[in-house]
Coordinates of C-alpha atoms and ligand atoms in Angstrom, one line a residue:
M1 CA 0.2 0.4 -0.3
K2 CA 1.5 3.3 -1.4
L3 CA 0.5 6.3 1.9
G4 CA 0.3 10.0 0.8
A5 CA 0.7 12.0 3.6
I6 CA -1.2 15.5 3.0
I7 CA -0.2 18.0 6.0
L8 CA -3.6 20.3 5.9
A9 CA -1.3 24.1 6.8
A10 CA -3.3 27.4 4.8
G11 CA -5.3 28.3 7.3
K12 CA -5.2 32.4 8.4
S13 CA -4.2 32.0 12.4
T14 CA -5.8 35.6 13.5
R15 CA -5.1 34.4 16.5
M16 CA -1.6 33.9 17.1
K17 CA -1.7 37.9 16.6
T18 CA 1.5 38.0 14.0
T19 CA 3.1 38.7 10.5
V20 CA 4.8 35.2 10.8
P21 CA 2.8 32.5 8.9
K22 CA 2.2 30.2 12.2
V23 CA 3.6 27.7 11.1
L24 CA 6.7 28.6 11.2
H25 CA 7.3 29.6 14.2
R26 CA 9.6 27.8 16.1
L27 CA 9.7 24.6 18.9
A28 CA 12.7 23.9 20.4
G29 CA 14.5 26.3 18.3
K30 CA 13.2 25.2 14.4
P31 CA 9.2 26.0 12.9
M32 CA 6.7 24.0 13.6
I33 CA 5.4 22.7 11.2
E34 CA 9.1 20.5 10.3
Y35 CA 8.3 18.4 13.1
V36 CA 5.1 17.5 11.0
L37 CA 7.2 16.5 8.2
E38 CA 9.8 14.8 10.2
A39 CA 7.0 12.5 11.8
V40 CA 5.3 11.6 7.7
A41 CA 8.4 10.7 6.5
P42 CA 9.2 7.4 7.6
L43 CA 5.2 6.5 6.9
S44 CA 5.8 7.6 3.0
D45 CA 8.2 7.2 0.6
L46 CA 6.4 9.7 -1.5
P47 CA 7.6 13.8 -0.8
P48 CA 4.6 14.8 1.7
T49 CA 1.7 17.1 0.5
V50 CA 2.0 20.7 2.3
V51 CA -2.0 22.7 1.4
I52 CA -0.2 26.3 2.3
G53 CA -2.7 29.1 0.9
Y54 CA -1.9 32.3 3.7
Q55 CA 1.3 33.5 3.8
G56 CA 1.9 30.4 1.2
D57 CA 5.4 31.5 -0.4
E58 CA 7.0 31.9 3.1
V59 CA 5.9 28.5 3.9
K60 CA 6.9 27.3 1.1
K61 CA 10.4 28.9 0.4
A62 CA 11.3 27.5 4.8
L63 CA 10.2 23.8 3.5
G64 CA 12.2 24.0 -0.2
E65 CA 12.8 20.8 -1.3
R66 CA 11.4 18.6 1.2
A67 CA 7.8 19.0 -0.1
Q68 CA 5.5 19.0 -2.4
F69 CA 3.0 22.3 -2.4
A70 CA -1.4 22.1 -3.0
N71 CA -2.3 25.6 -3.6
Q72 CA -5.6 26.4 -1.3
E73 CA -7.0 29.9 -2.4
P74 CA -10.0 30.6 -1.1
Q75 CA -9.7 29.0 2.3
L76 CA -13.0 26.9 1.8
G77 CA -12.4 25.4 5.0
T78 CA -11.1 21.3 5.8
A79 CA -12.7 19.4 2.6
H80 CA -11.2 21.9 0.5
A81 CA -8.0 21.8 2.0
V82 CA -7.4 18.4 1.3
L83 CA -9.0 18.2 -2.3
Q84 CA -6.1 20.8 -3.0
A85 CA -4.2 18.3 -3.1
K86 CA -5.6 15.7 -5.7
P87 CA -3.8 16.9 -8.2
L88 CA -0.9 15.7 -6.7
L89 CA -1.6 12.8 -5.4
E90 CA -4.3 11.1 -7.1
G91 CA -2.8 7.2 -9.0
K92 CA -0.1 8.0 -6.4
A93 CA -0.6 7.3 -3.1
D94 CA -4.3 4.2 -2.5
L95 CA -3.7 5.4 1.5
V96 CA -4.0 9.4 2.0
L97 CA -2.6 10.0 5.8
I98 CA -4.1 13.4 6.5
T99 CA -2.9 15.7 9.8
Y100 CA -1.7 19.3 10.4
A101 CA 1.8 21.7 9.9
D102 CA -0.1 23.0 14.1
M103 CA -0.7 20.4 15.7
P104 CA 3.7 19.5 16.0
L105 CA 3.1 17.2 18.8
M106 CA 1.5 14.6 17.5
T107 CA 4.1 11.5 17.3
A108 CA 5.6 9.3 13.9
Q109 CA 4.8 6.7 16.0
T110 CA 0.8 7.2 17.2
L111 CA 0.4 8.3 12.9
R112 CA 1.6 4.6 12.2
N113 CA -0.3 3.5 14.8
L114 CA -3.9 4.5 13.1
C115 CA -2.7 4.0 9.8
E116 CA -1.9 0.2 11.0
V117 CA -5.6 0.9 11.8
Q118 CA -6.7 1.6 8.3
Q119 CA -4.6 -1.1 6.0
S120 CA -7.2 -3.6 8.1
N121 CA -10.0 -1.7 7.7
P122 CA -12.5 -3.4 5.4
G123 CA -14.4 0.5 5.2
P124 CA -12.8 4.3 4.0
L125 CA -11.8 6.0 6.9
S126 CA -10.6 5.7 10.5
L127 CA -9.8 8.5 12.5
L128 CA -7.9 9.4 15.6
T129 CA -10.4 10.6 18.9
L130 CA -9.1 11.9 22.8
H131 CA -11.0 11.7 25.4
S132 CA -11.3 14.8 26.9
E133 CA -13.2 16.1 30.1
N134 CA -10.7 19.3 28.2
A135 CA -13.2 19.7 24.8
R136 CA -10.3 22.3 23.5
G137 CA -13.6 23.2 20.5
F138 CA -12.5 20.3 18.4
G139 CA -14.8 18.8 17.4
R140 CA -17.2 15.4 19.0
I141 CA -17.4 11.9 18.1
W142 CA -20.8 10.9 17.6
R143 CA -22.0 7.1 17.7
D144 CA -25.0 5.6 18.0
S145 CA -26.5 3.0 20.6
N146 CA -24.3 0.6 19.4
G147 CA -21.1 2.2 19.6
R148 CA -20.8 3.1 15.6
V149 CA -19.1 6.4 14.8
Q150 CA -22.4 8.0 12.9
A151 CA -20.3 11.9 12.6
I152 CA -18.7 14.1 13.7
I153 CA -20.4 17.4 15.2
E154 CA -18.3 19.8 15.1
E155 CA -18.5 22.6 18.2
A156 CA -20.3 25.5 16.4
V157 CA -23.6 23.2 15.6
A158 CA -23.7 20.7 18.3
S159 CA -26.7 20.0 20.6
P160 CA -25.9 20.9 23.9
E161 CA -26.5 17.0 24.1
Q162 CA -23.7 16.5 21.6
L163 CA -21.4 19.0 23.8
A164 CA -21.8 16.7 26.4
I165 CA -19.5 13.9 24.6
R166 CA -16.7 13.5 25.4
E167 CA -14.8 11.6 22.9
L168 CA -13.1 14.0 20.6
N169 CA -12.0 14.1 16.8
V170 CA -8.5 14.7 16.8
G171 CA -8.3 16.3 13.2
I172 CA -6.2 13.2 11.4
Y173 CA -7.7 10.7 9.0
C174 CA -6.0 8.2 7.1
V175 CA -8.2 7.4 4.6
Q176 CA -8.4 4.9 1.6
A177 CA -7.8 7.4 -1.4
D178 CA -10.2 6.6 -4.1
W179 CA -12.9 6.3 -1.7
L180 CA -11.4 9.9 -1.0
W181 CA -11.0 12.0 -4.2
N182 CA -15.2 10.8 -5.0
A183 CA -16.1 11.9 -1.0
L184 CA -14.4 15.0 -1.1
P185 CA -16.6 16.8 -4.0
R186 CA -19.9 15.9 -2.2
V187 CA -19.6 17.8 1.3
A188 CA -22.0 20.5 1.4
L189 CA -21.3 24.2 1.9
S190 CA -21.4 24.0 6.2
P191 CA -24.2 27.0 6.8
K192 CA -20.4 29.2 8.1
G193 CA -19.5 28.7 4.3
E194 CA -16.9 26.2 5.0
Y195 CA -16.5 22.9 3.4
F196 CA -16.0 20.9 6.6
L197 CA -13.9 17.4 6.1
T198 CA -15.7 16.3 9.6
D199 CA -18.6 15.7 6.9
I200 CA -16.4 12.5 5.0
A201 CA -17.1 10.2 8.8
E202 CA -21.5 10.6 8.1
L203 CA -20.5 10.3 4.2
A204 CA -18.5 6.7 4.7
V205 CA -21.7 5.9 7.4
R206 CA -24.1 6.3 3.7
D207 CA -22.4 4.8 1.9
G208 CA -22.3 1.7 3.9
F209 CA -18.7 1.5 5.8
E210 CA -18.2 1.4 9.6
I211 CA -16.1 4.2 10.8
K212 CA -12.8 2.4 13.0
T213 CA -11.0 4.9 15.7
L214 CA -7.5 4.8 17.4
P215 CA -7.9 6.3 20.6
L216 CA -4.6 8.8 21.6
T217 CA -3.4 7.3 24.7
D218 CA -1.1 11.0 24.9
P219 CA -3.1 13.6 25.0
T220 CA -0.5 16.5 24.8
E221 CA 0.4 14.8 21.6
A222 CA -3.2 16.6 20.3
I223 CA -1.9 20.0 21.3
G224 CA -2.3 22.5 18.4
I225 CA -1.1 26.0 18.4
N226 CA -3.6 28.3 17.7
Q227 CA -2.7 31.5 19.8
R228 CA 1.2 31.9 21.8
V229 CA -1.0 31.0 25.1
H230 CA -0.5 27.1 22.8
L231 CA 3.1 28.0 21.2
A232 CA 4.7 27.9 25.2
E233 CA 2.6 25.2 26.5
A234 CA 3.9 23.4 23.0
E235 CA 7.9 24.6 23.7
T236 CA 7.5 23.0 27.6
I237 CA 6.0 19.9 26.6
L238 CA 9.0 19.3 23.5
R239 CA 11.2 20.6 26.5
Q240 CA 10.3 18.0 28.4
R241 CA 10.3 14.9 25.6
I242 CA 14.0 15.7 24.4
N243 CA 15.9 15.7 28.1
T244 CA 14.2 12.5 29.2
R245 CA 15.7 11.6 25.7
W246 CA 18.7 12.7 26.5
M247 CA 19.2 11.2 30.2
L248 CA 17.7 8.3 28.8
E249 CA 20.8 8.7 27.2
G250 CA 23.5 9.0 29.4
V251 CA 23.7 12.8 30.8
T252 CA 22.7 14.3 33.8
L253 CA 20.7 17.5 33.7
V254 CA 21.0 18.7 37.6
D255 CA 17.3 20.6 36.8
P256 CA 16.1 19.3 33.7
Q257 CA 13.3 22.3 34.6
S258 CA 15.9 25.8 33.2
T259 CA 17.5 23.4 30.8
Y260 CA 17.3 24.5 28.0
I261 CA 17.9 22.0 24.7
E262 CA 16.9 22.5 21.3
S263 CA 15.8 19.9 19.2
E264 CA 19.2 19.2 16.5
V265 CA 22.0 19.3 19.8
I266 CA 24.2 16.1 19.9
I267 CA 25.0 15.4 23.7
G268 CA 28.1 12.5 24.7
Q269 CA 27.6 10.4 27.9
D270 CA 28.6 11.3 31.5
T271 CA 28.1 15.2 30.4
V272 CA 27.0 17.3 33.6
I273 CA 24.4 19.9 32.3
Y274 CA 23.8 22.8 35.4
P275 CA 20.5 24.5 35.5
N276 CA 20.1 27.6 33.0
T277 CA 21.9 26.4 30.2
Y278 CA 20.9 26.7 26.8
L279 CA 22.1 24.7 24.2
Q280 CA 21.4 26.0 20.7
G281 CA 21.3 24.9 17.3
K282 CA 23.7 22.4 15.8
T283 CA 25.6 22.4 18.6
V284 CA 26.9 18.8 19.6
I285 CA 29.0 18.5 22.8
G286 CA 31.3 15.6 23.9
E287 CA 31.0 12.7 26.5
N288 CA 32.4 13.9 30.6
C289 CA 31.6 17.5 30.1
T290 CA 30.4 20.1 32.3
I291 CA 28.0 22.9 30.8
G292 CA 26.7 25.3 33.1
P293 CA 25.2 27.1 35.3
N294 CA 23.9 30.0 32.7
T295 CA 26.0 29.0 29.9
I296 CA 24.6 29.0 25.9
L297 CA 25.9 27.9 23.3
R298 CA 24.9 27.8 20.2
D299 CA 25.6 26.1 16.7
S300 CA 29.6 24.8 19.0
Q301 CA 31.0 22.0 18.6
I302 CA 32.5 20.6 22.4
G303 CA 34.9 18.3 22.3
S304 CA 35.3 15.7 25.3
G305 CA 36.5 16.7 28.6
C306 CA 35.2 20.3 28.2
R307 CA 34.0 21.9 31.8
I308 CA 32.8 25.4 30.6
F309 CA 31.5 27.7 33.4
F310 CA 29.0 31.2 33.2
S311 CA 30.2 32.3 29.0
V312 CA 28.4 32.3 25.5
V313 CA 30.0 29.9 23.2
E314 CA 28.5 30.3 19.5
K315 CA 29.2 29.2 16.1
A316 CA 32.6 27.9 18.2
I317 CA 35.1 24.8 17.8
L318 CA 35.9 23.7 20.9
E319 CA 38.7 20.4 21.3
E320 CA 39.6 18.3 23.7
E321 CA 39.7 19.4 27.3
V322 CA 39.2 22.7 26.9
D323 CA 38.2 25.1 29.8
V324 CA 36.7 27.9 29.9
G325 CA 34.8 31.1 32.1
P326 CA 33.3 32.2 33.4
Y327 CA 32.2 35.0 31.6
A328 CA 33.9 34.0 28.8
H329 CA 32.5 35.2 24.9
L330 CA 33.6 32.7 21.9
R331 CA 32.2 34.5 18.8
K332 CA 31.8 32.5 15.5
G333 CA 35.1 31.0 13.8
A334 CA 37.1 30.4 17.5
H335 CA 39.2 27.6 17.5
L336 CA 40.4 26.5 20.8
A337 CA 42.7 23.8 20.6
K338 CA 43.1 20.6 22.7
G339 CA 43.6 21.8 26.7
V340 CA 43.4 26.2 26.0
H341 CA 42.5 27.8 29.1
M342 CA 40.1 30.5 28.8
G343 CA 39.5 32.7 32.2
N344 CA 36.9 35.3 32.8
F345 CA 36.1 38.0 30.6
G346 CA 37.4 37.2 27.6
E347 CA 37.2 37.1 23.7
V348 CA 37.7 35.2 21.2
K349 CA 36.8 36.0 17.4
N350 CA 37.6 33.8 14.4
S351 CA 41.6 32.7 15.7
Y352 CA 42.9 29.2 16.6
L353 CA 44.7 29.5 20.2
G354 CA 47.4 26.6 19.8
P355 CA 46.9 23.6 22.5
G356 CA 47.6 24.5 26.1
T357 CA 47.2 28.1 25.6
K358 CA 46.0 29.9 28.5
M359 CA 44.6 33.2 28.6
G360 CA 43.5 33.4 32.2
H361 CA 42.0 37.3 31.9
F362 CA 40.6 40.2 30.2
S363 CA 41.6 39.3 26.9
Y364 CA 41.0 39.7 23.1
I365 CA 42.0 38.2 20.7
G366 CA 40.4 37.9 16.6
D367 CA 41.9 37.4 14.0
A368 CA 44.6 35.8 15.7
T369 CA 46.6 32.3 14.6
I370 CA 48.1 31.1 18.2
G371 CA 50.6 28.3 18.5
A372 CA 50.8 25.8 21.5
G373 CA 51.9 26.5 24.6
V374 CA 51.5 30.5 25.0
N375 CA 50.7 32.4 27.2
I376 CA 48.4 36.1 26.2
G377 CA 49.6 38.3 30.3
A378 CA 45.8 39.6 31.4
G379 CA 44.2 42.5 29.7
T380 CA 46.1 42.0 26.0
I381 CA 44.4 42.8 23.2
T382 CA 44.7 42.5 20.0
C383 CA 44.0 46.4 17.1
N384 CA 42.7 43.3 14.6
Y385 CA 39.9 46.2 13.4
D386 CA 42.5 49.7 11.9
G387 CA 38.7 51.6 11.3
E388 CA 38.0 49.9 7.1
K389 CA 39.6 46.3 7.7
K390 CA 39.8 43.5 9.5
N391 CA 43.7 42.7 10.3
P392 CA 45.3 39.3 11.0
T393 CA 47.7 38.4 14.3
E394 CA 49.3 36.3 14.4
I395 CA 52.1 34.3 16.9
G396 CA 54.3 31.5 17.1
E397 CA 55.2 28.6 20.3
R398 CA 55.4 29.1 23.4
V399 CA 55.6 32.8 23.2
F400 CA 55.0 34.9 26.5
I401 CA 52.4 37.1 26.2
G402 CA 52.8 40.5 28.9
S403 CA 49.7 41.7 30.6
D404 CA 48.4 44.7 28.6
T405 CA 50.0 44.0 25.5
M406 CA 48.3 45.7 22.7
L407 CA 49.5 44.3 19.2
V408 CA 48.6 46.6 16.5
A409 CA 47.8 43.9 13.4
P410 CA 49.0 42.9 11.2
V411 CA 51.4 42.0 13.1
K412 CA 53.7 38.6 14.1
V413 CA 55.9 37.8 17.4
G414 CA 58.1 34.7 16.7
K415 CA 57.6 31.5 18.4
G416 CA 59.4 32.5 21.9
A417 CA 59.5 35.5 22.6
R418 CA 58.1 37.6 25.0
T419 CA 56.8 41.6 25.3
G420 CA 56.5 43.0 28.9
A421 CA 53.8 44.3 30.2
G422 CA 52.1 47.6 29.0
A423 CA 54.8 46.9 25.1
V424 CA 52.8 47.8 22.4
V425 CA 53.4 46.1 19.8
T426 CA 53.7 47.6 15.9
K427 CA 56.3 45.6 13.9
D428 CA 56.4 42.0 14.2
I429 CA 58.4 40.5 17.0
P430 CA 61.1 37.9 15.4
P431 CA 61.7 34.6 17.2
H432 CA 63.1 34.3 20.5
S433 CA 63.5 38.2 21.7
L434 CA 62.2 40.2 24.1
A435 CA 60.1 43.6 22.7
V436 CA 59.5 46.3 25.9
G437 CA 57.6 49.6 25.8
V438 CA 55.2 52.1 23.5
P439 CA 55.9 50.9 20.6
A440 CA 57.9 48.3 21.8
R441 CA 61.7 47.7 21.0
V442 CA 63.6 44.6 21.1
I443 CA 65.9 45.0 23.3
R444 CA 67.4 41.5 23.9
K445 CA 67.9 38.5 22.7
L446 CA 66.7 35.5 24.3
K447 CA 68.5 31.4 24.9
E448 CA 66.3 29.7 23.0
E449 CA 65.0 27.3 26.4
D450 CA 63.9 31.1 27.8
G451 CA 60.4 30.8 25.4
Ligands
LIG1 C1 -10.7 20.9 12.9 C2 -11.6 20.1 13.2 C3 -12.2 19.8 14.8 C4 -11.1 19.2 14.7 C5 -10.4 20.1 15.0 C6 -8.5 19.8 16.2 C7 -13.2 20.7 10.7 C8 -14.1 20.8 10.0 N1 -12.9 20.2 12.5 O1 -11.7 22.2 13.6 O2 -13.2 19.0 14.1 O3 -11.1 19.1 16.5 O4 -9.7 20.3 13.1 O5 -7.5 20.3 15.6 O6 -12.2 19.9 10.0 N2 -7.2 24.5 7.2 C9 -6.5 25.1 5.8 N3 -7.7 25.5 4.7 C10 -8.6 26.2 5.3 C11 -8.9 25.8 6.9 C12 -8.0 24.7 7.8 O7 -5.4 24.4 5.4 O8 -9.9 26.2 4.8 C13 -5.9 23.9 8.2 C14 -5.2 24.9 8.7 O9 -4.7 26.1 8.7 C15 -4.8 24.0 10.2 C16 -6.0 22.9 10.5 O10 -6.0 23.2 8.2 O11 -4.3 23.6 10.8 C17 -7.2 23.4 10.6 O12 -8.3 23.9 10.7 P1 -8.8 25.0 11.8 O13 -9.6 26.3 10.8 O14 -7.5 24.9 12.8 O15 -10.2 23.6 12.1 P2 -10.4 23.5 13.5 O16 -11.6 24.3 13.9 O17 -9.3 23.7 14.5
LIG2 MG1 -7.8 24.4 15.6

C-alpha cells in the first residue's frame, strides 16, 4: 500500500496575532511544521503534500525541496484544502494520511498506528480520537447505541447533548484514496461558508461503511497551536521530551526544568549540564563535559572532557579538555585546541589558539593564529581593526605575551618571544627576543630554552 501524507497549513491563524506564518513559529529551535514533516517522513516514500494558502510563499521557501505544495486560494475549509492535494496524489497513493501543520507534537508512532488501523479496515476511513474532559473546541464523535461512529459534530453546531460528549475528533485521518477523492466533492457547504472535512465521516456511514477509531493515549500529542499560550505549552512538553531522551542516553541534567536543549543538539554520555543552560542550533557536545550553570552554546562543537562555566559560545570549536569561563565569550570562528584554558572576561573571535595555550584574564583575541603553549597575559588585546579592515595577528609557539600588551595588527610575534607589560607591538617581533615599551622595541635576544 502506497501512502501519501497531506499536511494542512493554509489557514490564516488570526489568533496568533503575527506577521510570520503561524507554522513557521519556532519550537525548541525549529519551525513547528518541521516536526510534522519529520513525523510523516518514515511512513511514506512520497514527498509530503503541504497545502498552503495564507502567506504560502514563505512556507514554501522555508521548506524548499522537502515537500510538494498545493495552493488553496481562497481558503474554504478543511475539506476544500484536502481536495487541492488531489492532482498531486491521485493515482500515486492508495492511502492518504491527513494531518495539520499546527499539531507539531503528534508522533510518528501514533500516525503509524493509525495507518495500521486503516490497513486492516474494510471501510475507507480511520480516525484518531481523544477522550478528554477539556473539549478544546474540538469536534465531537457521535456514536449510535451500538457504539458505531455516525458523524463528527463541530462544536459550533452541536446540541447541548452532543456538547457533553467527551470523545473528541483530533482531526487526523487515514483514508482510502479512491474513496476520498470521490467523497470530497460530495461535502456540502456548511452554514459557516466552509467545506468541513469532518463531513466525510457521515459520508462513509451513508456509503455503508464502518469507521474505525484509534484513541490517543497521550493527550499532549493533540495540542494544536492556535495562539501563543499554546505555543508555550507545546514548548514545555517538547522540552520535557528532549530532556528525558538525553537523560535516558546517559546525560545528567541537574535541573531539567531550567535546561533548554534544542531538537538538533547532540550530547555525549556522562556529560553534566547545570541549570539555566541553553544548548542551541547544531551544537554537538562530547562525553564527560561539564556545562553551565548559566551558559549558552549555539552551533558549536565541544570535544570530550571540556568544562564551560557561566559563558556564551557561538559558532565555535573547542577540542578536548578545554576549560572556559566564567564570563567568557567565544564568537564565530573561535577554535580552541586541546587543553586551552580561557578564564574570565575574555573574548575570542575568528582565531585559533594552539594546544595548551592559556589566556586567563580580560583579553580580546580577534583574527589571530596562536601556536601551542602560549601564555596570553591579563588585558592583552589584538587591535585587529584599523577603522577600515580587519587585520591578522600571528603568534608563534611558546610565546609569552606580557600583561596589557597591545598587538597592533597586522603583526607577527615569532616563536619563543616575549613582550613586556604594557608593550604596544606595532612591528613584527623576531623569534626568541624580548620586546618592551611603546612602541615596542626588541631589547635583547633570549636563549632558545627561555621562550
Ligand atoms: C478542525 C476539525 C475539528 C477538530 C479540530 C482539531 C474541521 C471542520 N474541524 O477544527 O473537528 O476537532 O480541527 O484541531 O475540520 N486549514 C486549511 N484550509 C482551510 C481551513 C483550515 O489549510 O481552508 C488548515 C488550518 O491551517 C489548520 C487545520 O486546517 O492547520 C485545521 O483548521 P482549523 O480551522 O483550525 O480547524 P478547527 O476549527 O480547529
Ligand atoms: Mg485548529
